[in-house]
CSV table of C-alpha atoms and ligand atoms in Angstrom, one decimal:
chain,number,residue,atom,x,y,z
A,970,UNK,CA,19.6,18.2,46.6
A,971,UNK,CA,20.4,15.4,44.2
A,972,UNK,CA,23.6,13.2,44.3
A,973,UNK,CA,24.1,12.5,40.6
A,974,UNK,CA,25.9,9.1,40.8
A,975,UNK,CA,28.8,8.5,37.8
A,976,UNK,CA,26.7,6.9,35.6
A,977,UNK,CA,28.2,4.4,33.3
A,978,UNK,CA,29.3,6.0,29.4
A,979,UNK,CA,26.4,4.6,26.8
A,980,UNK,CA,24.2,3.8,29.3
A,981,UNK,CA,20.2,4.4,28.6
A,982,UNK,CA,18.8,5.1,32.1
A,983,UNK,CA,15.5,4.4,32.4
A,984,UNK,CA,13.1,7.9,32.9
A,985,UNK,CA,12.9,8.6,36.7
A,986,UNK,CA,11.1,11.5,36.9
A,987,UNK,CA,7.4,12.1,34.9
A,988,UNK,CA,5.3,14.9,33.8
A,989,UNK,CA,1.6,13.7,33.2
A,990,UNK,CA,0.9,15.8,30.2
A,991,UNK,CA,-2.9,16.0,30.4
A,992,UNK,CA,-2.9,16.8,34.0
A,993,UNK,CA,0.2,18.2,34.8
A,994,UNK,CA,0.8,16.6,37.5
A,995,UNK,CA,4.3,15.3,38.1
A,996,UNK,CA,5.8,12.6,39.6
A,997,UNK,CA,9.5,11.1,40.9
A,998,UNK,CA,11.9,10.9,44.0
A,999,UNK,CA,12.7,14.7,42.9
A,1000,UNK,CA,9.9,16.4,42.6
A,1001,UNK,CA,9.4,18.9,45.7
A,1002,UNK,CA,5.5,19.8,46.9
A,1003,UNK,CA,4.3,22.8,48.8
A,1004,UNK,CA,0.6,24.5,49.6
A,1005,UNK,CA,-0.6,27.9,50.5
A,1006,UNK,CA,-3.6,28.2,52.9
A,1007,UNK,CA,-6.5,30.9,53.0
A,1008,UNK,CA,-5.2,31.8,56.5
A,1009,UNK,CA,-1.5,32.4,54.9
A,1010,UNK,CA,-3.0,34.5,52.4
A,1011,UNK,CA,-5.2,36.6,54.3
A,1012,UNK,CA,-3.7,39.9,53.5
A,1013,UNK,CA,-3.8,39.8,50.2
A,1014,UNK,CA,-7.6,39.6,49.8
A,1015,UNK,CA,-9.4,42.8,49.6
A,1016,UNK,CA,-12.9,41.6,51.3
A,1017,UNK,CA,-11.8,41.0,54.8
A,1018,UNK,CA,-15.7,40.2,55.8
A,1019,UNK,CA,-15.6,37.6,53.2
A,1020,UNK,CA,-12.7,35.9,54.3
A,1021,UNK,CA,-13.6,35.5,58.1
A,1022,UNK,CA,-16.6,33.4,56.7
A,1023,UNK,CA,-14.1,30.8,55.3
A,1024,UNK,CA,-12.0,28.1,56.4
A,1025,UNK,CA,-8.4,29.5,57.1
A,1026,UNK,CA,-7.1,25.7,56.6
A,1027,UNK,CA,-8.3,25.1,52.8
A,1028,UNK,CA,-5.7,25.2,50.7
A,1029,UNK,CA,-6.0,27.6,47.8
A,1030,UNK,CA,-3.1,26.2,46.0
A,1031,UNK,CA,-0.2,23.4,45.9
A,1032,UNK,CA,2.8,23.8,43.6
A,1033,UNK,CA,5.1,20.7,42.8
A,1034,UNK,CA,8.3,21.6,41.2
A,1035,UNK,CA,11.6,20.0,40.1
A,1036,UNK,CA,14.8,21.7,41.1
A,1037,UNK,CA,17.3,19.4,39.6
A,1038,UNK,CA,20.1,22.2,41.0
A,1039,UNK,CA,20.6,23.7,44.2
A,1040,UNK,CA,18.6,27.0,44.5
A,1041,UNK,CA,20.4,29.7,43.4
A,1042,UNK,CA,22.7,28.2,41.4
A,1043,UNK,CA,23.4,30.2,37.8
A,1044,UNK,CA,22.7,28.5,34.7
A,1045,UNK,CA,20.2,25.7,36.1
A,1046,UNK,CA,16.4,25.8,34.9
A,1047,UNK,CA,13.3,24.7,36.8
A,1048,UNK,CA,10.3,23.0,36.4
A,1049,UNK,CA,6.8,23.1,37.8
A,1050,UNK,CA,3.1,22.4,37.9
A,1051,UNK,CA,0.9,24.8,39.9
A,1052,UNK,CA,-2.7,24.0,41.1
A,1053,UNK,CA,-5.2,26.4,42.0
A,1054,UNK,CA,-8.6,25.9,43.4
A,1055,UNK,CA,-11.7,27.5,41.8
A,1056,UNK,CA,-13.2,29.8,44.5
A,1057,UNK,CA,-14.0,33.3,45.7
A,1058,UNK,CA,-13.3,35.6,48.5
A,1059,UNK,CA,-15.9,37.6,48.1
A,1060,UNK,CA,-15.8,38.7,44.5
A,1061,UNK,CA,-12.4,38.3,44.4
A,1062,UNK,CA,-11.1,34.5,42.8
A,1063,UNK,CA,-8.5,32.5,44.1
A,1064,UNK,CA,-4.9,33.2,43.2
A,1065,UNK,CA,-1.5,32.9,44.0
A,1066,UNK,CA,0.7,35.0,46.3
A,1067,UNK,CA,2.6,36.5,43.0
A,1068,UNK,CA,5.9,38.1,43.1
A,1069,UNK,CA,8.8,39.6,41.2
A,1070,UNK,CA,12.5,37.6,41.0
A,1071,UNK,CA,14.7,38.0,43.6
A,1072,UNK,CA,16.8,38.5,40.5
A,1073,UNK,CA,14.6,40.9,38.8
A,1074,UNK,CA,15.8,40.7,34.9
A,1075,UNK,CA,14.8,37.1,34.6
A,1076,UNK,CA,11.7,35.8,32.8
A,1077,UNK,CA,9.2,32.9,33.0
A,1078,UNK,CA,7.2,31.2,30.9
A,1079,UNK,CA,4.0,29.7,31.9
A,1080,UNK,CA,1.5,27.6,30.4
A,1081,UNK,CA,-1.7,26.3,30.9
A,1082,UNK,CA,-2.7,22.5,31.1
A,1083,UNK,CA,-6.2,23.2,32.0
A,1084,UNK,CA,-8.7,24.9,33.4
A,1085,UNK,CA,-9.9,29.0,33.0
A,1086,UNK,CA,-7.9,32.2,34.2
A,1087,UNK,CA,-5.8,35.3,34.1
A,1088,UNK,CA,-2.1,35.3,34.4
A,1089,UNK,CA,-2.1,38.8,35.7
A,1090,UNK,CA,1.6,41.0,35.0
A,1091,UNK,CA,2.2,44.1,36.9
A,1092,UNK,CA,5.5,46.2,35.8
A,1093,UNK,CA,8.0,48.2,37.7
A,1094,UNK,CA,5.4,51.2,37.0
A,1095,UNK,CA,2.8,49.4,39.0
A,1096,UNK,CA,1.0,49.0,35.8
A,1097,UNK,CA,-1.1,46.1,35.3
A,1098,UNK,CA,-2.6,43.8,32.0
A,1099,UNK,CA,-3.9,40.4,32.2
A,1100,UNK,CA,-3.6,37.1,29.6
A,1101,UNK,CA,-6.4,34.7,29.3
A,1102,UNK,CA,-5.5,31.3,30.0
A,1103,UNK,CA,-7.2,28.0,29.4
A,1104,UNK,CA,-5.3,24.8,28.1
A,1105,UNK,CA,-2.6,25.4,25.7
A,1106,UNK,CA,-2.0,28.8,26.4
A,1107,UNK,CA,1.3,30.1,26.2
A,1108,UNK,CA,2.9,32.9,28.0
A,1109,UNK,CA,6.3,34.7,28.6
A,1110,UNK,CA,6.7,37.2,31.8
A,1111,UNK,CA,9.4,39.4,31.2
A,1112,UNK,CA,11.8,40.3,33.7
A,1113,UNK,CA,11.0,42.9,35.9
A,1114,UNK,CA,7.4,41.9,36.2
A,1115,UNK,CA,5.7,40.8,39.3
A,1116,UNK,CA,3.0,37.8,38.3
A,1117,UNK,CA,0.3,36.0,39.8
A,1118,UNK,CA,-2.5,33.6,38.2
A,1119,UNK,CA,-6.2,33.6,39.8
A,1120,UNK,CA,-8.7,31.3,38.7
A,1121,UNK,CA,-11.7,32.3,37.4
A,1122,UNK,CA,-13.3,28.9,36.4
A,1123,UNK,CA,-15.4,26.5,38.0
A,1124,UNK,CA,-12.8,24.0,38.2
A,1125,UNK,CA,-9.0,23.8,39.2
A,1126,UNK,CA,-6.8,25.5,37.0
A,1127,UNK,CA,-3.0,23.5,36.4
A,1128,UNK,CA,-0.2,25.4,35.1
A,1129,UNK,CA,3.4,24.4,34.6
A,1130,UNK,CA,6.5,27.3,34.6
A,1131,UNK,CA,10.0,27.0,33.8
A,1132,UNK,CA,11.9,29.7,35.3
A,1133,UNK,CA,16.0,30.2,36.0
A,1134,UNK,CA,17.4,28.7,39.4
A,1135,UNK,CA,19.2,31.9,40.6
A,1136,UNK,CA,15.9,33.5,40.0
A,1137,UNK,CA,14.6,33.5,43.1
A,1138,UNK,CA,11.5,35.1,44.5
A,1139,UNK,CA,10.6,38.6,46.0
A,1140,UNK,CA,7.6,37.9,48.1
A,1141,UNK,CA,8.1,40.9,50.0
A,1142,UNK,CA,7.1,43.4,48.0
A,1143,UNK,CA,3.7,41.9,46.8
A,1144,UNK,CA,2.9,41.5,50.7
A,1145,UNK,CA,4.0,45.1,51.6
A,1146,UNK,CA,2.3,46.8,48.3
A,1147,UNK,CA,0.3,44.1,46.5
A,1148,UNK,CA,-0.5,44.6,42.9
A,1149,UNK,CA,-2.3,47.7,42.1
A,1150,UNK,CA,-5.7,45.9,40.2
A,1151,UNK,CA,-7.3,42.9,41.1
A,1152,UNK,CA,-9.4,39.9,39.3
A,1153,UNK,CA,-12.5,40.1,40.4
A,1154,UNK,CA,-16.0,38.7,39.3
A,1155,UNK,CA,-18.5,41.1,38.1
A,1156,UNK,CA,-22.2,40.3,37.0
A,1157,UNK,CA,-20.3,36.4,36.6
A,1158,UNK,CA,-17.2,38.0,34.5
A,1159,UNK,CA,-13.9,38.5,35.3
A,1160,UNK,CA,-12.3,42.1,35.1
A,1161,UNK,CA,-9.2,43.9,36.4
A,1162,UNK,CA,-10.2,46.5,38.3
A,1163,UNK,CA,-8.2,48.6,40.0
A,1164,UNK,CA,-7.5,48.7,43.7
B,663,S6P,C1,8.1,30.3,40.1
B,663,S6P,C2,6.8,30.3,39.4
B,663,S6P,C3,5.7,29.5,39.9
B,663,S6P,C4,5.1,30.0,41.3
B,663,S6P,C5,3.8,29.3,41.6
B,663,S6P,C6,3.2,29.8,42.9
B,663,S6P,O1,8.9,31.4,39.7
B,663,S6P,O2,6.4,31.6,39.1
B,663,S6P,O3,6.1,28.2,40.1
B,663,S6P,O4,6.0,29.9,42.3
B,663,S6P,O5,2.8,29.5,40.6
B,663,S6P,O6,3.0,31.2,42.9
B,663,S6P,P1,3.8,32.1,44.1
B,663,S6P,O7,3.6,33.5,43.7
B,663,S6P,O8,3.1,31.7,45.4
B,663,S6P,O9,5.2,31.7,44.1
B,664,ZN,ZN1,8.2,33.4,39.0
């Protein structure tokens, strides 16, 4: 949580917290990290073979965010850069937990700093689509609509999201139901395919 000191009127603070445009990386006493493992995400991989073949301590993905309110709180926006690793479990890629908002109505937008992928949006119905996304893509997710990214490149793929603070995330329901088509590779493409 930040303690905003009273700062001074007409001061010109020097910038404390940075956003490296062409990496997205981000840097400042304020910015937050976190990772997810292969052995955290375990259950949401189809090809359980596949994944005992793999290292349960690589990390698939790191987010680092800036929450410059306390979570929760209405009216506050956040910021964040997420990378994932290129990879496959099987012939499934690498992707991100995905959820819906604890808060369901609220959106997102995402976009892409670099890298090859599908920003994959599944609805209320359980029906899927997918987005391309390499750098400079642009994309909303509407409220009521569980996302997740996977990476279907060769290299990392960085993505930075600004989403409400009371937002919140519903992890719970991916784990318990997970999203009803999944990116995998096929003949060296990537597809949604049911299942
Ligand atoms: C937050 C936003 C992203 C994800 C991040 C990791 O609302 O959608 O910052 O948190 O891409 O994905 P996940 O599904 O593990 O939170
Ligand atoms: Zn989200």
């Amino acid at each position: 949580m930040n303690q905003k000191q009273e700062i001074p009127a007409n001061t010109i603070l020097k910038p404390s917290q940075f956003f490296k445009i062409t990496r997205g990386s981000m840097e400042g006493s304020e910015v937050a990290n976190s990772q997810r493992t292969l052995g955290e995400m375990a259950s949401y991989y189809m090809d359980q073979a596949a994944l005992q073949k793999l290292d349960p301590n690589e990390i698939i993905y790191r987010v680092q965010s800036h929450m410059a309110v306390p979570e929760g709180s209405p009216g506050g926006i956040y910021f964040g850069t997420t990378f994932i690793k290129p990879g496959q479990v099987g012939k499934e890629y690498f992707m991100t937990k995905g959820h819906f908002h604890s808060k369901p109505e609220c959106g997102e937008y995402y976009f892409c700093i670099k890298g090859t992928g599908v920003l994959i949006l599944m609805n209320r119905q359980r029906v899927c689509r997918g987005e391309h996304m390499a750098s400079g893509t642009l994309h909303y997710v509407p409220g009521e609509t569980a996302h997740r990214v996977a990476n279907c490149g060769n290299e990392e793929l960085v993505f930075s999201a600004c989403w409400p603070s009371d937002a919140g995330h519903n992890y719970e329901e991916i784990e318990k139901n997970g999203f009803s088509s999944r990116l995998l590779e096929h003949h060296g493409a990537a597809q949604l395919v049911n299942g």
